[in-house]
Coordinates of N, CA and C in Angstrom, one line a residue:
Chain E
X41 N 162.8 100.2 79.1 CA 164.1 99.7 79.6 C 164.2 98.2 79.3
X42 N 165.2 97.2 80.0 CA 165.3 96.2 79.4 C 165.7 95.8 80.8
X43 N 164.7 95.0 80.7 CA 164.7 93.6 81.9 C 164.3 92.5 81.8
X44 N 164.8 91.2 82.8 CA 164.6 89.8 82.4 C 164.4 89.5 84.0
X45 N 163.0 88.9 84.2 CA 162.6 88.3 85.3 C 162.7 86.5 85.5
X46 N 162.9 86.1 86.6 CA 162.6 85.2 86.6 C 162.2 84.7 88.2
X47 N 161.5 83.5 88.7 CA 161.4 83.7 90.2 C 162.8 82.8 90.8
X48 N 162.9 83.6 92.0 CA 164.0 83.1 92.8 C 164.5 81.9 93.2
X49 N 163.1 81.3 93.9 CA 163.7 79.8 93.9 C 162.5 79.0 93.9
X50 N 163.2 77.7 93.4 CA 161.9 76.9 93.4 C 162.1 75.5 93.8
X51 N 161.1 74.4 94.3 CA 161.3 73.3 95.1 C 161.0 72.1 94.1
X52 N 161.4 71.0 94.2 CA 160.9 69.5 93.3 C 161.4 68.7 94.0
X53 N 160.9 67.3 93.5 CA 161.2 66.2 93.7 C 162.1 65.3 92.7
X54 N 162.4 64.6 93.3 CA 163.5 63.5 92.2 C 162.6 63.2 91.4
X55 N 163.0 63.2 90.1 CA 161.9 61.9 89.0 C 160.9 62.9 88.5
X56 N 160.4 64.5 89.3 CA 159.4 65.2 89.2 C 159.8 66.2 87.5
X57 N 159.2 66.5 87.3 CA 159.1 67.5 86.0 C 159.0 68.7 87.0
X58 N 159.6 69.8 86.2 CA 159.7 71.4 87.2 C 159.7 72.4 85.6
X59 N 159.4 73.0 85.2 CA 159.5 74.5 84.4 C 159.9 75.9 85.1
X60 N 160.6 76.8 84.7 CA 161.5 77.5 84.7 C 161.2 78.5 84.1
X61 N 160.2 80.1 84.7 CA 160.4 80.7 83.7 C 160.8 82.0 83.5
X62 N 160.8 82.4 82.8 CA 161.6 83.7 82.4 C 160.8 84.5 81.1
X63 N 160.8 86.1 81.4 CA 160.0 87.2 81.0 C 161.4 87.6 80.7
X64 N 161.1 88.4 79.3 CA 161.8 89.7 79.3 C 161.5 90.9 78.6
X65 N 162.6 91.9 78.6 CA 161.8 93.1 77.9 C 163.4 93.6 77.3
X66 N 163.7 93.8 76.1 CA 164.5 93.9 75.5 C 164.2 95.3 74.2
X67 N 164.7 96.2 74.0 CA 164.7 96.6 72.5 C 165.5 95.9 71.6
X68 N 164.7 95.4 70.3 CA 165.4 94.1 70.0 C 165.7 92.9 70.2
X69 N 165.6 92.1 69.4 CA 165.5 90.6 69.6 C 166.9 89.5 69.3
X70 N 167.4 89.1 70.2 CA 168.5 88.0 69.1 C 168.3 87.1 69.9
X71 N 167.6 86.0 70.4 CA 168.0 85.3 71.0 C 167.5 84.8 72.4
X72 N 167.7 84.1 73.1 CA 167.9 84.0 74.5 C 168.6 82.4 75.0
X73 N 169.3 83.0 76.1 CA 170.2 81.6 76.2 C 169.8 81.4 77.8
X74 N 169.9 79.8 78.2 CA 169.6 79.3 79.5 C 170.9 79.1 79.9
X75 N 171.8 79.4 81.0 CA 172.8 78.8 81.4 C 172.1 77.8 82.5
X76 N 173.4 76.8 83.3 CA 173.2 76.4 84.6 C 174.3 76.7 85.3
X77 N 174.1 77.0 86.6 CA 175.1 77.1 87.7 C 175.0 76.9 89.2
X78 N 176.2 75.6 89.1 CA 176.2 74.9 90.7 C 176.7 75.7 91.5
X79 N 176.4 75.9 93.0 CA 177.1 76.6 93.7 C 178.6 76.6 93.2
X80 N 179.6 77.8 93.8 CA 180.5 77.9 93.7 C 181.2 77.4 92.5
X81 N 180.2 77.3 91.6 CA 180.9 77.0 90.2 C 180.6 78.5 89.1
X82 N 180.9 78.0 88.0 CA 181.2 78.9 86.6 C 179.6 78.4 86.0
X83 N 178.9 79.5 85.0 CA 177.7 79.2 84.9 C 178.0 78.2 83.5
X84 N 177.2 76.8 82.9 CA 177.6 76.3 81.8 C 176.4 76.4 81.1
X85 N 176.6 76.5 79.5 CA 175.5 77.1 78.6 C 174.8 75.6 78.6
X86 N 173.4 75.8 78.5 CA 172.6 74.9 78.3 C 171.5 75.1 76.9
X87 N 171.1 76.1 76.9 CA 170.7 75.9 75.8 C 170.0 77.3 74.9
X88 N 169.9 77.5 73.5 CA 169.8 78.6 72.5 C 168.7 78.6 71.8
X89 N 167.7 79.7 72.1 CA 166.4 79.5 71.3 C 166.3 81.0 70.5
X90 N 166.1 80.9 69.3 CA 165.9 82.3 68.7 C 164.5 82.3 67.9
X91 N 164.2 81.1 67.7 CA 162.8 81.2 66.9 C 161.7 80.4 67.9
X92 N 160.5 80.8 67.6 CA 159.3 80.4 68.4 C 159.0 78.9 68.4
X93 N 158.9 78.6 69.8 CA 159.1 77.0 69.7 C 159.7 76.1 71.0
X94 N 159.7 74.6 70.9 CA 160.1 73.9 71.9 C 161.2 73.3 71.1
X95 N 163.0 73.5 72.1 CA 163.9 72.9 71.4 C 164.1 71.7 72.1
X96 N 164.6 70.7 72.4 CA 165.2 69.1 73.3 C 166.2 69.1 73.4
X97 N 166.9 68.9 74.4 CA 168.0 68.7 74.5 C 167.8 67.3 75.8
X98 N 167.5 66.2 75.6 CA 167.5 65.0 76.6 C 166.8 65.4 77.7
X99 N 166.9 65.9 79.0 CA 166.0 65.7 79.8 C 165.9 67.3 79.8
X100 N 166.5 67.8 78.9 CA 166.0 69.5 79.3 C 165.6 69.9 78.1
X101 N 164.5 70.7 77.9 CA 163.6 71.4 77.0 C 163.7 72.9 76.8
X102 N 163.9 74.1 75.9 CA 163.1 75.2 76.3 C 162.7 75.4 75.1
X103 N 161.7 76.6 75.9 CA 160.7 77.0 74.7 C 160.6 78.5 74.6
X104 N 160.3 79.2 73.8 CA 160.7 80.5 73.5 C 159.0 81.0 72.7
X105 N 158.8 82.3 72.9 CA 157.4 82.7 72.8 C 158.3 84.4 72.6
X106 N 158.3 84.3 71.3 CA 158.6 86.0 71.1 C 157.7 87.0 71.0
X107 N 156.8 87.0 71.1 CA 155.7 87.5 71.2 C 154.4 88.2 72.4
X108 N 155.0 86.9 73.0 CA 154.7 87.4 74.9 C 156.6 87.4 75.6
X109 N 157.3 87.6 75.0 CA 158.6 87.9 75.3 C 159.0 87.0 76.8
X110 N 159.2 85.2 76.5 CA 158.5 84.3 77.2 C 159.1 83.2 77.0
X111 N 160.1 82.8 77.9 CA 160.9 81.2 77.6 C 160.3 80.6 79.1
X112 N 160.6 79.2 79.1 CA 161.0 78.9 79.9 C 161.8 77.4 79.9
X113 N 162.4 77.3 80.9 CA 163.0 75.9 81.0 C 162.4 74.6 80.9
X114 N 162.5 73.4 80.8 CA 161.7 72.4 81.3 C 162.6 71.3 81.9
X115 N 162.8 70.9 82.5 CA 163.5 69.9 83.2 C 162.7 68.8 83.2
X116 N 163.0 67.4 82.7 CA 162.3 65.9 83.4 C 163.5 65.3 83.6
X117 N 162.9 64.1 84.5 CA 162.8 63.3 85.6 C 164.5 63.4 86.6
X118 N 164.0 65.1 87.5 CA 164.8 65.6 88.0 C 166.1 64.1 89.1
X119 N 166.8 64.7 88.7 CA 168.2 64.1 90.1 C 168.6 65.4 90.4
X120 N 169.3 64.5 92.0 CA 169.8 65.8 92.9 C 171.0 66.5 92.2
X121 N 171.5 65.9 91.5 CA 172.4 66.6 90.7 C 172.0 67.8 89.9
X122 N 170.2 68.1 89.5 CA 170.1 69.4 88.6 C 169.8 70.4 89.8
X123 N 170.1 70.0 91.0 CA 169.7 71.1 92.4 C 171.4 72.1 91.9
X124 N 170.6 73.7 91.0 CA 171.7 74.5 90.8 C 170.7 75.5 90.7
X125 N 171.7 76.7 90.1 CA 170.8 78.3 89.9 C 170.5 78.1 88.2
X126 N 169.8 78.5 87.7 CA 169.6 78.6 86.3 C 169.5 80.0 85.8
X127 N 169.9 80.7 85.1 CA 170.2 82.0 85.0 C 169.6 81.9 83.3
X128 N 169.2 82.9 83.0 CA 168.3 83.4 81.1 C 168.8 84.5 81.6
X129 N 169.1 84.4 79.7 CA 170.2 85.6 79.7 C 169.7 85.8 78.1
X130 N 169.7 87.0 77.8 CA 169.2 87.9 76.5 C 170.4 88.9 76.1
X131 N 171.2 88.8 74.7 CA 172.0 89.7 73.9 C 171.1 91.1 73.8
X132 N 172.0 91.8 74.0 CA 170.8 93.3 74.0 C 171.2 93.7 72.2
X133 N 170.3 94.2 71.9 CA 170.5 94.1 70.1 C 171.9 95.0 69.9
X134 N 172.3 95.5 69.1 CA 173.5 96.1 68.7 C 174.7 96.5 69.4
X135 N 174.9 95.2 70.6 CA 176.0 95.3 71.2 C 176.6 94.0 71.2
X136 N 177.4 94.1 72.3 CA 178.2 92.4 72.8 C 177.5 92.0 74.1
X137 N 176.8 92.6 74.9 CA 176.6 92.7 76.0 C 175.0 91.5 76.1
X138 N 175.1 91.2 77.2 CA 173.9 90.5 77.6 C 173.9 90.7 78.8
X139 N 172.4 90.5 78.8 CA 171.5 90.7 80.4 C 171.2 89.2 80.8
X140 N 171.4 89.7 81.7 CA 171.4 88.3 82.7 C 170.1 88.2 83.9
X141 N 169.6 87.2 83.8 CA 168.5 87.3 84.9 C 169.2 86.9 86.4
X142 N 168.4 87.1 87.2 CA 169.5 87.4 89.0 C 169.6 85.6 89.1
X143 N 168.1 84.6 88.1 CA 168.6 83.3 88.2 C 167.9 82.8 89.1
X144 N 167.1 81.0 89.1 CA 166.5 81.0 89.5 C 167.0 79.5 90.5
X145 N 167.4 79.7 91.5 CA 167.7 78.7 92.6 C 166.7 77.2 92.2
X146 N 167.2 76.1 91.8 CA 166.2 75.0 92.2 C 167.1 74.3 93.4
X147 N 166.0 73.3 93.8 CA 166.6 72.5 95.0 C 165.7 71.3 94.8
X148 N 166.2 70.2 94.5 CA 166.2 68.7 94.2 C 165.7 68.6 95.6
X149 N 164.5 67.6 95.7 CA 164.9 66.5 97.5 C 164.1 65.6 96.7
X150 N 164.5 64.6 97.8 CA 164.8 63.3 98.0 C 163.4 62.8 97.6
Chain J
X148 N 186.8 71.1 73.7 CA 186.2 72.4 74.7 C 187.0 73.8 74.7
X149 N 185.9 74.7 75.1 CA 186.4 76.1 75.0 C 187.0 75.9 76.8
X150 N 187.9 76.9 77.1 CA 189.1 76.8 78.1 C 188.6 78.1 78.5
X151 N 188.0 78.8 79.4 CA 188.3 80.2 79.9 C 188.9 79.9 81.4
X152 N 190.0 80.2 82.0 CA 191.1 80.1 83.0 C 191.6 81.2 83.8
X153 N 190.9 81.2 85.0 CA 191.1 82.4 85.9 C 192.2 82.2 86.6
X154 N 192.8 83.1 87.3 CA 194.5 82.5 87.6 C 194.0 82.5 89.2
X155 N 192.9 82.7 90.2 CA 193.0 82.4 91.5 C 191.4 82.2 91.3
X156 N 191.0 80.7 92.6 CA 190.1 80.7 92.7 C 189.4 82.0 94.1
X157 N 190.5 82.0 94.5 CA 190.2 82.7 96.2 C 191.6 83.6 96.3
X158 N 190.8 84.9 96.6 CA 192.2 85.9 96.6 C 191.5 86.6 97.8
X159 N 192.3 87.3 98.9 CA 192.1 87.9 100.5 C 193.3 88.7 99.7
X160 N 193.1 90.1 100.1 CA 193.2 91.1 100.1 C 193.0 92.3 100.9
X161 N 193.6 93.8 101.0 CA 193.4 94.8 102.1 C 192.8 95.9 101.2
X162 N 192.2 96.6 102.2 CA 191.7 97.4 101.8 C 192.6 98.9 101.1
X163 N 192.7 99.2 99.8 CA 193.5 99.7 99.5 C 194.8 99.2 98.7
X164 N 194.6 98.3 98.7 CA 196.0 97.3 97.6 C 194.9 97.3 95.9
X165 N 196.3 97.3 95.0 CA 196.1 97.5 93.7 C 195.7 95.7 93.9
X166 N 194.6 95.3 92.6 CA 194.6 93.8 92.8 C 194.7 93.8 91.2
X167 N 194.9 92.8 91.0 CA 194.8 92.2 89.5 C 194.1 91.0 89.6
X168 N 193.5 90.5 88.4 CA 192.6 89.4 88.2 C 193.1 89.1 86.9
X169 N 193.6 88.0 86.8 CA 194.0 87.3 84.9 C 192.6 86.4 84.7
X170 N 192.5 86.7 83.5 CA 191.6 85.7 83.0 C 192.5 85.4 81.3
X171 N 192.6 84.3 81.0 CA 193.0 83.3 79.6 C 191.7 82.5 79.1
X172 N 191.8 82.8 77.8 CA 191.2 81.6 77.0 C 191.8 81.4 75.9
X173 N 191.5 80.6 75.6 CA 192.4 79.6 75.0 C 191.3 78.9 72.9
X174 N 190.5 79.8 72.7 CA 189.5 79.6 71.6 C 189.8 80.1 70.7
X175 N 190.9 81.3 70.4 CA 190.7 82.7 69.7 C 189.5 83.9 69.9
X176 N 188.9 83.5 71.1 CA 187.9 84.3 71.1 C 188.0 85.8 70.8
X177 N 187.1 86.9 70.0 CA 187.2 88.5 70.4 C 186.6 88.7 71.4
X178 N 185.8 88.2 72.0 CA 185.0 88.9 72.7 C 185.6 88.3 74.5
X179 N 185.8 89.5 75.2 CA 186.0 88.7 76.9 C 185.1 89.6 77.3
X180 N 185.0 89.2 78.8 CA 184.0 90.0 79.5 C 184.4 89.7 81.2
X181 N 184.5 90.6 81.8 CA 184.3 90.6 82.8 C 183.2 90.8 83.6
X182 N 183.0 90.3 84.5 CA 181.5 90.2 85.4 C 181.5 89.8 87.2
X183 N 180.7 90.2 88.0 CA 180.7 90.5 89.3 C 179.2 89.7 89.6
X184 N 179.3 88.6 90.7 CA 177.7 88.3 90.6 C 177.9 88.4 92.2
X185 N 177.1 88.8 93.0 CA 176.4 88.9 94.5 C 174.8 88.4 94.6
X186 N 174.9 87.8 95.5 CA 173.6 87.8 96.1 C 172.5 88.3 95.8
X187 N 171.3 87.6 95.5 CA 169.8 88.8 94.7 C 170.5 89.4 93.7
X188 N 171.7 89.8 93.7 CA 171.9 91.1 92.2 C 172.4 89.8 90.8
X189 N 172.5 88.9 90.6 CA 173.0 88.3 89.2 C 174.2 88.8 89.1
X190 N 174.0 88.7 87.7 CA 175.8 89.3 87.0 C 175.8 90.5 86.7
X191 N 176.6 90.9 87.1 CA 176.6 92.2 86.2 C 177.7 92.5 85.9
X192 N 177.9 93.2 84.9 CA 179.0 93.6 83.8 C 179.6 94.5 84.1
X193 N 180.5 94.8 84.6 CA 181.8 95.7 84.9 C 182.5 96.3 83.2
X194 N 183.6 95.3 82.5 CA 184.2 95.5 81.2 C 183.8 94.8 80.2
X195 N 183.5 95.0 79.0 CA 184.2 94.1 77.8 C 185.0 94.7 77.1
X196 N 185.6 94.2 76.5 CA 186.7 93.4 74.8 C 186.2 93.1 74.0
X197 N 186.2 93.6 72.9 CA 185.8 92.9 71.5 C 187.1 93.2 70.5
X198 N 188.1 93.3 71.4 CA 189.2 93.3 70.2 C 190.4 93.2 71.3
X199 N 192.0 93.5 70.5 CA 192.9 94.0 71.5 C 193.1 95.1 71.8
X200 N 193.6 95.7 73.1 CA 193.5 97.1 72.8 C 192.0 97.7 73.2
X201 N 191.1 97.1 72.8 CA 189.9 98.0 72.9 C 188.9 97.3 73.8
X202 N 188.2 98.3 74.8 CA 187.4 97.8 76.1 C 186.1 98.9 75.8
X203 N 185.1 98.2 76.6 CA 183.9 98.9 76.8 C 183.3 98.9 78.0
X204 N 183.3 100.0 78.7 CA 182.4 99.7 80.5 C 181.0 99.5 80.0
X205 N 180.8 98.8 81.1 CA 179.2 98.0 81.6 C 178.6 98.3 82.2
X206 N 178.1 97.8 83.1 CA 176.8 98.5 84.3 C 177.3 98.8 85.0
X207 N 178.9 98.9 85.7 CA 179.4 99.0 87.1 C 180.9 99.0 87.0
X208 N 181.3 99.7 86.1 CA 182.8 99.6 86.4 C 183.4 100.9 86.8
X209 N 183.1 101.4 87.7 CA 183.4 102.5 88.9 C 184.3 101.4 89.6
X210 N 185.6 101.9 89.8 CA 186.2 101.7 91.2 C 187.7 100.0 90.1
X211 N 187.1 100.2 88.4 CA 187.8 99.2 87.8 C 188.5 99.5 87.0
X212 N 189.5 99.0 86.3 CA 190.0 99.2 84.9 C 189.8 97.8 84.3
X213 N 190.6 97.6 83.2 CA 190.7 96.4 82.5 C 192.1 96.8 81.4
X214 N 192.9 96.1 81.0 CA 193.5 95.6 80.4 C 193.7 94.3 78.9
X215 N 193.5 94.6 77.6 CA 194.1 93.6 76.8 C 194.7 93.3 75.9
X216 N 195.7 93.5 76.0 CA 197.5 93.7 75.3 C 197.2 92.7 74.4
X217 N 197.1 91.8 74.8 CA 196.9 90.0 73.9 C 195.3 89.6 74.2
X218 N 195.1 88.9 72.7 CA 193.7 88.6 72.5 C 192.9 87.7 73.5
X219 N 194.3 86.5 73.9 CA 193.7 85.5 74.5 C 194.1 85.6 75.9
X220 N 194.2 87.1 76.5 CA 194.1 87.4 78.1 C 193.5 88.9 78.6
X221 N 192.8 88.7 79.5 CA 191.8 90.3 79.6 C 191.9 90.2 81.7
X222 N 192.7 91.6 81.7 CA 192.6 91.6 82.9 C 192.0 92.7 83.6
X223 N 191.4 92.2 85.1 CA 190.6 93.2 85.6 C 191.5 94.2 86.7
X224 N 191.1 95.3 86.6 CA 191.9 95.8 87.7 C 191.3 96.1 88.8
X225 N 192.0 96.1 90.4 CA 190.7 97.0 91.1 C 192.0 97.9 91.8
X226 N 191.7 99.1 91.3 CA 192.8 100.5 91.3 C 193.1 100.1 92.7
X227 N 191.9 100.4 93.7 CA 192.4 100.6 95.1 C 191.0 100.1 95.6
X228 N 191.6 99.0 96.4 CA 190.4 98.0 96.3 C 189.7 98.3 98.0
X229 N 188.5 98.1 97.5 CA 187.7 98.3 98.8 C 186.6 97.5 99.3
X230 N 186.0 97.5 100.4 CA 185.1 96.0 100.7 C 183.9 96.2 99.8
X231 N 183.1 97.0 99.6 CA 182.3 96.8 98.9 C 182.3 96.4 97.1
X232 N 184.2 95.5 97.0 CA 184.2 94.9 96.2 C 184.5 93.2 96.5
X233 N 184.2 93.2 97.4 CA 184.1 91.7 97.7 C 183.1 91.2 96.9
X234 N 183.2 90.4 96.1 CA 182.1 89.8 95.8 C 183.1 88.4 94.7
X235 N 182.1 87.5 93.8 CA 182.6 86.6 93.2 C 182.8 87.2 91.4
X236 N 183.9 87.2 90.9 CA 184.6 87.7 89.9 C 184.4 86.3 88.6
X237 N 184.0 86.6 87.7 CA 183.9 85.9 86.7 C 184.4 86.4 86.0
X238 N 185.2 85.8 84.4 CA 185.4 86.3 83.2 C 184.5 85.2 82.1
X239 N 184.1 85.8 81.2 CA 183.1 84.9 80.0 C 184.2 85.2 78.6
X240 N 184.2 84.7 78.0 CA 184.5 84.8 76.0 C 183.9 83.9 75.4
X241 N 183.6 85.0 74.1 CA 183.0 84.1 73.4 C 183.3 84.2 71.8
X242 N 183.1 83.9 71.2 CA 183.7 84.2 69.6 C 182.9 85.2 68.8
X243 N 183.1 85.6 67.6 CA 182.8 86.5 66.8 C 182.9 87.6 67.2
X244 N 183.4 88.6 66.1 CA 184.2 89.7 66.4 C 182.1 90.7 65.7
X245 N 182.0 90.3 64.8 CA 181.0 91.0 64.0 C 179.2 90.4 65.0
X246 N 178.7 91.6 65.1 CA 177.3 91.4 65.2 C 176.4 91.3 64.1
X247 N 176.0 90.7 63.9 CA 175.4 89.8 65.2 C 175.4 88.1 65.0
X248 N 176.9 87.9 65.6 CA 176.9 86.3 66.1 C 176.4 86.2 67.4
X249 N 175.6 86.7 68.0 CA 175.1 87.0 69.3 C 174.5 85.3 69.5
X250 N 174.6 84.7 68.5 CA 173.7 82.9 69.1 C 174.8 82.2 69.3
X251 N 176.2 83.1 69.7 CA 177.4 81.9 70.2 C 177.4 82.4 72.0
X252 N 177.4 81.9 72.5 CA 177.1 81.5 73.8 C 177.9 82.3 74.5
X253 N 178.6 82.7 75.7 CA 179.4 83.2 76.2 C 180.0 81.7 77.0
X254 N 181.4 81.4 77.1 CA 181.6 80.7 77.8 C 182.6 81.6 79.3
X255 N 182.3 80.8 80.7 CA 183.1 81.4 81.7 C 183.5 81.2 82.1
X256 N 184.6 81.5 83.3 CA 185.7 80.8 83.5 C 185.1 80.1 85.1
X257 N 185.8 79.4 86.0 CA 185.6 79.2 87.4 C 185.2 80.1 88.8
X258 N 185.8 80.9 88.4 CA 185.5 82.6 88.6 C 186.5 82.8 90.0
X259 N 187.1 83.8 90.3 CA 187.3 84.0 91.8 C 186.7 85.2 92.7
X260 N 186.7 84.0 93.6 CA 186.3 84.8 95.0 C 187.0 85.6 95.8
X261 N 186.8 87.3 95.3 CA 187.7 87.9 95.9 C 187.3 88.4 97.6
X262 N 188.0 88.2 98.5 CA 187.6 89.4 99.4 C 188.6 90.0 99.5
X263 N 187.6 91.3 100.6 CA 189.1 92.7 100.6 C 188.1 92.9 101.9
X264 N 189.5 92.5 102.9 CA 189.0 92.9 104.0 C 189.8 94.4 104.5

């Protein structure tokens, strides 16, 4: 079958480094994308990895492991502002459709 | 920026009323999608569009329809709406008509929060 795990929620500190991760099981490969989403908001794309590797994007990172079917996020030097759900989401191969993981709660303190 | 534009953030409703949901985008996108996220369960996929005219059910579209006359609006239906469709309503688009542009992102809209009491 095809599933994408990831854990529910997780805790940090301002300034702290946090990683984010996410499993999946897919037939077929294209991809995987990290969104973010604040409460009661629309989820916004953050970032696209299709080959094996660490991409940058300023204070956020991911990295992709096709092989142990294996991203995760990386977040530095958190503010309360990145306290949202992070959702990994995988194109299922020969459709339009993607799976979505249930997403993983962070919560910034002080 | 890509524009996806849902026409209510907060819609109350009865049990048993036809509802409609507009979603616009504004990219040329083919691709729309409708989606339902709750609590513990994520998103899950109700409809998509990959053209006009033409729709595909998803994980859960019992109790839905969809509509898309025009490229750049895809509407959700809920025939005869009931509480166990309360939940928060998103629409995503994204471009490319041909697979596999699957590395273009889905963008979504604000989403509304429907209840049906």
């Amino acid at each position: 079958g095809q599933n994408i795990d990831q854990p529910t929620e997780m805790t940090a500190t301002e300034g702290a480094i946090v990683q984010i991760n996410c499993t999946y099981q897919t037939s077929g490969f294209n991809g995987l994308f990290w969104y973010q989403q604040h409460a009661g908001e629309a989820p916004t794309f953050l970032s696209y990895n299709v080959l094996d590797g660490l991409e940058e994007k300023g204070r956020f990172s991911s990295f992709l492991s096709r092989s142990k079917g294996y991203s995760y996020l990386l977040l530095k030097e958190l503010q309360m502002k990145d306290s949202a759900s992070y959702l990994c989401a995988v194109p299922t191969s020969g459709t339009y459709k993607y799976i979505f993981g249930t997403g993983t709660r962070l919560k910034v303190l002080a | 920026d890509v524009k996806v534009t849902q026409s209510s953030r907060y819609l109350v409703k009865r049990t048993g009323e036809k509802v409609f949901l507009e979603c616009v985008q504004d990219m040329d996108h083919e691709n729309m999608f409708w989606y339902r996220q709750d609590p513990g369960l994520g998103l899950r996929l109700i409809y998509f569009s990959y053209d006009v005219k033409m729709k595909e059910k998803g994980d859960i579209p019992e109790g839905y329809s969809v509509s898309r006359e025009k490229k750049e609006r895809f509407s959700l239906i809920l025939e005869s709406a009931s509480t166990n469709q309360t939940s928060m309503y998103l629409c995503a688009s994204s471009p490319g008509r041909d697979f596999p542009n699957s590395n273009q992102p889905q963008h979504f809209g604000d989403g509304t929060r429907l209840s049906i009491l």
